[in-house]
PDB file of C-alpha atoms in Angstrom:
ATOM      1  CA  MET A   1      -6.156 -40.174 -14.033  1.00  0.00           C
ATOM      2  CA  GLY A   2      -7.668 -41.409 -10.635  1.00  0.00           C
ATOM      3  CA  THR A   3      -7.500 -44.982 -11.878  1.00  0.00           C
ATOM      4  CA  ILE A   4      -3.843 -44.629 -12.860  1.00  0.00           C
ATOM      5  CA  THR A   5      -3.011 -43.284  -9.430  1.00  0.00           C
ATOM      6  CA  HIS A   6      -5.017 -45.883  -7.731  1.00  0.00           C
ATOM      7  CA  SER A   7      -3.322 -48.603  -9.898  1.00  0.00           C
ATOM      8  CA  PHE A   8       0.130 -47.030  -9.210  1.00  0.00           C
ATOM      9  CA  ALA A   9      -0.704 -46.987  -5.428  1.00  0.00           C
ATOM     10  CA  SER A  10      -1.823 -50.603  -5.595  1.00  0.00           C
ATOM     11  CA  SER A  11       1.242 -51.783  -7.282  1.00  0.00           C
ATOM     12  CA  LYS A  12       3.444 -49.928  -4.790  1.00  0.00           C
ATOM     13  CA  ILE A  13       1.601 -51.565  -1.994  1.00  0.00           C
ATOM     14  CA  VAL A  14       2.036 -54.995  -3.519  1.00  0.00           C
ATOM     15  CA  GLU A  15       5.728 -54.209  -4.059  1.00  0.00           C
ATOM     16  CA  LEU A  16       6.178 -53.033  -0.395  1.00  0.00           C
ATOM     17  CA  HIS A  17       4.360 -56.109   0.824  1.00  0.00           C
ATOM     18  CA  PHE A  18       6.707 -58.259  -1.259  1.00  0.00           C
ATOM     19  CA  LEU A  19       9.802 -56.413   0.010  1.00  0.00           C
ATOM     20  CA  PHE A  20       8.550 -56.645   3.588  1.00  0.00           C
ATOM     21  CA  GLN A  21       8.070 -60.483   3.229  1.00  0.00           C
ATOM     22  CA  ASN A  22      11.578 -60.777   1.740  1.00  0.00           C
ATOM     23  CA  PHE A  23      12.866 -58.697   4.683  1.00  0.00           C
ATOM     24  CA  GLN A  24      11.045 -61.025   7.109  1.00  0.00           C
ATOM     25  CA  ILE A  25      12.708 -64.076   5.441  1.00  0.00           C
ATOM     26  CA  MET A  26      16.114 -62.459   5.411  1.00  0.00           C
ATOM     27  CA  ALA A  27      15.778 -61.410   9.041  1.00  0.00           C
ATOM     28  CA  SER A  28      14.645 -64.876  10.000  1.00  0.00           C
ATOM     29  CA  SER A  29      17.595 -66.321   8.027  1.00  0.00           C
ATOM     30  CA  MET A  30      19.922 -63.856   9.771  1.00  0.00           C
ATOM     31  CA  LEU A  31      18.602 -64.937  13.103  1.00  0.00           C
ATOM     32  CA  VAL A  32      19.287 -68.506  12.449  1.00  0.00           C
ATOM     33  CA  LYS A  33      22.754 -67.699  11.243  1.00  0.00           C
ATOM     34  CA  VAL A  34      23.584 -65.576  14.347  1.00  0.00           C
ATOM     35  CA  THR A  35      22.089 -68.228  16.608  1.00  0.00           C
ATOM     36  CA  CYS A  36      24.189 -70.919  14.903  1.00  0.00           C
ATOM     37  CA  LEU A  37      27.327 -68.725  15.229  1.00  0.00           C
ATOM     38  CA  ALA A  38      26.574 -68.189  18.894  1.00  0.00           C
ATOM     39  CA  MET A  39      26.216 -71.981  19.382  1.00  0.00           C
ATOM     40  CA  ILE A  40      29.539 -72.674  17.615  1.00  0.00           C
ATOM     41  CA  CYS A  41      31.244 -70.096  19.806  1.00  0.00           C
ATOM     42  CA  LEU A  42      29.821 -71.721  22.894  1.00  0.00           C
ATOM     43  CA  VAL A  43      30.958 -75.211  21.838  1.00  0.00           C
ATOM     44  CA  LEU A  44      34.347 -74.075  20.913  1.00  0.00           C
ATOM     45  CA  GLY A  45      34.705 -72.037  23.940  1.00  0.00           C
ATOM     46  CA  ILE A  46      34.331 -74.958  26.280  1.00  0.00           C
ATOM     47  CA  PRO A  47      37.827 -75.552  27.608  1.00  0.00           C
ATOM     48  CA  LEU A  48      39.206 -78.884  26.444  1.00  0.00           C
ATOM     49  CA  ALA A  49      41.369 -78.926  29.460  1.00  0.00           C
ATOM     50  CA  ASN A  50      38.326 -80.091  31.444  1.00  0.00           C
ATOM     51  CA  ALA A  51      38.258 -83.349  29.629  1.00  0.00           C
ATOM     52  CA  VAL A  52      39.669 -86.224  31.642  1.00  0.00           C
ATOM     53  CA  ILE A  53      42.408 -88.256  29.911  1.00  0.00           C
ATOM     54  CA  THR A  54      41.058 -91.632  28.751  1.00  0.00           C
ATOM     55  CA  CYS A  55      42.864 -94.904  28.857  1.00  0.00           C
ATOM     56  CA  PRO A  56      42.769 -95.516  25.082  1.00  0.00           C
ATOM     57  CA  ASP A  57      44.436 -92.128  24.610  1.00  0.00           C
ATOM     58  CA  THR A  58      47.089 -92.999  27.268  1.00  0.00           C
ATOM     59  CA  ASP A  59      47.561 -96.540  25.863  1.00  0.00           C
ATOM     60  CA  ILE A  60      48.089 -95.251  22.310  1.00  0.00           C
ATOM     61  CA  THR A  61      50.494 -92.637  23.469  1.00  0.00           C
ATOM     62  CA  LEU A  62      52.565 -95.037  25.578  1.00  0.00           C
ATOM     63  CA  THR A  63      52.686 -97.802  22.929  1.00  0.00           C
ATOM     64  CA  ALA A  64      56.168 -96.465  22.112  1.00  0.00           C
ATOM     65  CA  CYS A  65      57.334 -97.785  25.510  1.00  0.00           C
ATOM     66  CA  LEU A  66      55.886-101.332  25.201  1.00  0.00           C
ATOM     67  CA  SER A  67      59.115-102.929  23.837  1.00  0.00           C
ATOM     68  CA  TYR A  68      61.222-101.171  26.544  1.00  0.00           C
ATOM     69  CA  VAL A  69      59.074-102.275  29.535  1.00  0.00           C
ATOM     70  CA  ALA A  70      58.850-105.830  28.077  1.00  0.00           C
ATOM     71  CA  TYR A  71      62.562-106.099  27.366  1.00  0.00           C
ATOM     72  CA  PRO A  72      64.387-103.225  29.207  1.00  0.00           C
ATOM     73  CA  ASN A  73      67.599-102.367  27.513  1.00  0.00           C
ATOM     74  CA  PRO A  74      68.717 -98.933  28.902  1.00  0.00           C
ATOM     75  CA  PRO A  75      68.201 -96.283  27.972  1.00  0.00           C
ATOM     76  CA  PRO A  76      64.505 -96.262  26.810  1.00  0.00           C
ATOM     77  CA  PRO A  77      64.044 -95.114  23.253  1.00  0.00           C
ATOM     78  CA  GLN A  78      63.488 -91.375  22.807  1.00  0.00           C
ATOM     79  CA  PRO A  79      59.944 -91.831  21.322  1.00  0.00           C
ATOM     80  CA  CYS A  80      59.098 -93.648  24.639  1.00  0.00           C
ATOM     81  CA  CYS A  81      60.411 -90.753  26.786  1.00  0.00           C
ATOM     82  CA  ASP A  82      58.654 -88.288  24.476  1.00  0.00           C
ATOM     83  CA  ALA A  83      55.391 -90.245  25.121  1.00  0.00           C
ATOM     84  CA  VAL A  84      55.918 -90.272  28.917  1.00  0.00           C
ATOM     85  CA  LEU A  85      56.685 -86.574  28.926  1.00  0.00           C
ATOM     86  CA  ASP A  86      53.535 -85.996  26.665  1.00  0.00           C
ATOM     87  CA  VAL A  87      51.187 -87.961  29.056  1.00  0.00           C
ATOM     88  CA  THR A  88      52.731 -86.173  32.106  1.00  0.00           C
ATOM     89  CA  ALA A  89      52.164 -82.785  30.485  1.00  0.00           C
ATOM     90  CA  GLN A  90      48.567 -83.640  29.618  1.00  0.00           C
ATOM     91  CA  ALA A  91      47.827 -84.722  33.302  1.00  0.00           C
ATOM     92  CA  ARG A  92      47.306 -81.253  34.521  1.00  0.00           C
ATOM     93  CA  THR A  93      44.466 -81.873  36.932  1.00  0.00           C
ATOM     94  CA  ARG A  94      44.012 -84.234  39.911  1.00  0.00           C
ATOM     95  CA  GLU A  95      41.426 -86.175  37.856  1.00  0.00           C
ATOM     96  CA  ASP A  96      43.737 -86.473  34.917  1.00  0.00           C
ATOM     97  CA  ARG A  97      46.585 -87.779  37.114  1.00  0.00           C
ATOM     98  CA  GLN A  98      44.242 -90.264  38.711  1.00  0.00           C
ATOM     99  CA  ALA A  99      43.016 -91.383  35.310  1.00  0.00           C
ATOM    100  CA  VAL A 100      46.491 -91.892  34.079  1.00  0.00           C
ATOM    101  CA  CYS A 101      47.236 -93.915  37.258  1.00  0.00           C
ATOM    102  CA  SER A 102      44.301 -96.107  36.636  1.00  0.00           C
ATOM    103  CA  CYS A 103      45.291 -96.650  32.979  1.00  0.00           C
ATOM    104  CA  LEU A 104      48.797 -97.650  34.153  1.00  0.00           C
ATOM    105  CA  LYS A 105      47.359-100.123  36.571  1.00  0.00           C
ATOM    106  CA  GLY A 106      45.168-101.578  33.815  1.00  0.00           C
ATOM    107  CA  LEU A 107      48.290-101.927  31.584  1.00  0.00           C
ATOM    108  CA  MET A 108      50.143-103.685  34.305  1.00  0.00           C
ATOM    109  CA  ILE A 109      47.289-106.168  34.845  1.00  0.00           C
ATOM    110  CA  GLY A 110      46.323-106.417  31.109  1.00  0.00           C
ATOM    111  CA  ILE A 111      49.812-107.034  29.552  1.00  0.00           C
ATOM    112  CA  PRO A 112      51.535-110.035  31.051  1.00  0.00           C
ATOM    113  CA  GLY A 113      55.305-110.173  30.942  1.00  0.00           C
ATOM    114  CA  LEU A 114      55.950-106.552  31.585  1.00  0.00           C
ATOM    115  CA  ASP A 115      59.085-105.612  33.636  1.00  0.00           C
ATOM    116  CA  LEU A 116      57.318-103.701  36.500  1.00  0.00           C
ATOM    117  CA  THR A 117      60.619-102.353  37.753  1.00  0.00           C
ATOM    118  CA  ALA A 118      61.426-100.815  34.340  1.00  0.00           C
ATOM    119  CA  LEU A 119      57.947 -99.498  34.176  1.00  0.00           C
ATOM    120  CA  ALA A 120      58.111 -97.964  37.639  1.00  0.00           C
ATOM    121  CA  ALA A 121      61.553 -96.372  36.698  1.00  0.00           C
ATOM    122  CA  LEU A 122      60.351 -95.059  33.359  1.00  0.00           C
ATOM    123  CA  PRO A 123      59.158 -91.649  34.387  1.00  0.00           C
ATOM    124  CA  LYS A 124      62.335 -90.866  36.383  1.00  0.00           C
ATOM    125  CA  VAL A 125      64.587 -92.132  33.606  1.00  0.00           C
ATOM    126  CA  CYS A 126      62.702 -89.960  31.074  1.00  0.00           C
ATOM    127  CA  GLY A 127      62.874 -86.859  33.288  1.00  0.00           C
ATOM    128  CA  ALA A 128      59.086 -86.759  34.183  1.00  0.00           C
ATOM    129  CA  ASN A 129      57.845 -86.118  37.598  1.00  0.00           C
ATOM    130  CA  ILE A 130      54.491 -87.841  38.029  1.00  0.00           C
ATOM    131  CA  GLY A 131      54.282 -87.443  41.694  1.00  0.00           C
ATOM    132  CA  TYR A 132      53.813 -91.181  42.605  1.00  0.00           C
ATOM    133  CA  GLU A 133      55.520 -94.460  42.193  1.00  0.00           C
ATOM    134  CA  ILE A 134      54.129 -96.834  39.643  1.00  0.00           C
ATOM    135  CA  SER A 135      53.278-100.188  41.155  1.00  0.00           C
ATOM    136  CA  PRO A 136      50.431-102.716  40.977  1.00  0.00           C
ATOM    137  CA  GLY A 137      49.270-101.814  44.398  1.00  0.00           C
ATOM    138  CA  MET A 138      49.111 -98.056  43.940  1.00  0.00           C
ATOM    139  CA  ASP A 139      45.973 -96.384  45.186  1.00  0.00           C
ATOM    140  CA  CYS A 140      44.975 -94.066  42.371  1.00  0.00           C
ATOM    141  CA  SER A 141      42.304 -92.285  44.514  1.00  0.00           C
ATOM    142  CA  LYS A 142      45.055 -90.812  46.767  1.00  0.00           C
ATOM    143  CA  ILE A 143      46.924 -89.149  43.876  1.00  0.00           C
ATOM    144  CA  ASN A 144      46.725 -85.399  43.999  1.00  0.00           C
TER     145      ASN A 144
END
């Protein structure tokens, strides 16, 4: 009977050891999952509003206005005004407004044949208040 009890106790110890190892693996796996979840929350929690608007984004958005500023025929098409209002709404911070200004300067220099008067009037015609007048000589660093 002592051998049976010893054998039973040994098998229970082996079983407990096996369960403990599985628990450690599960706990380790759970820690990894919780850590990953925390990292995802941190990444998703970073406010996207802090990202400065880029020229490629601005250029793509404003492509709806290219035909109008090349060959102005009032009024500008609605998709163009929608694009102007969209870019204006996205430019929430000083850095964003300065970035958009720099992008507009780049467009004026990079696309020959644009009607600069039509381009300068575009925000007002579309009902957007950008806070500065568009011109080739504008100083984007002074935009608030």
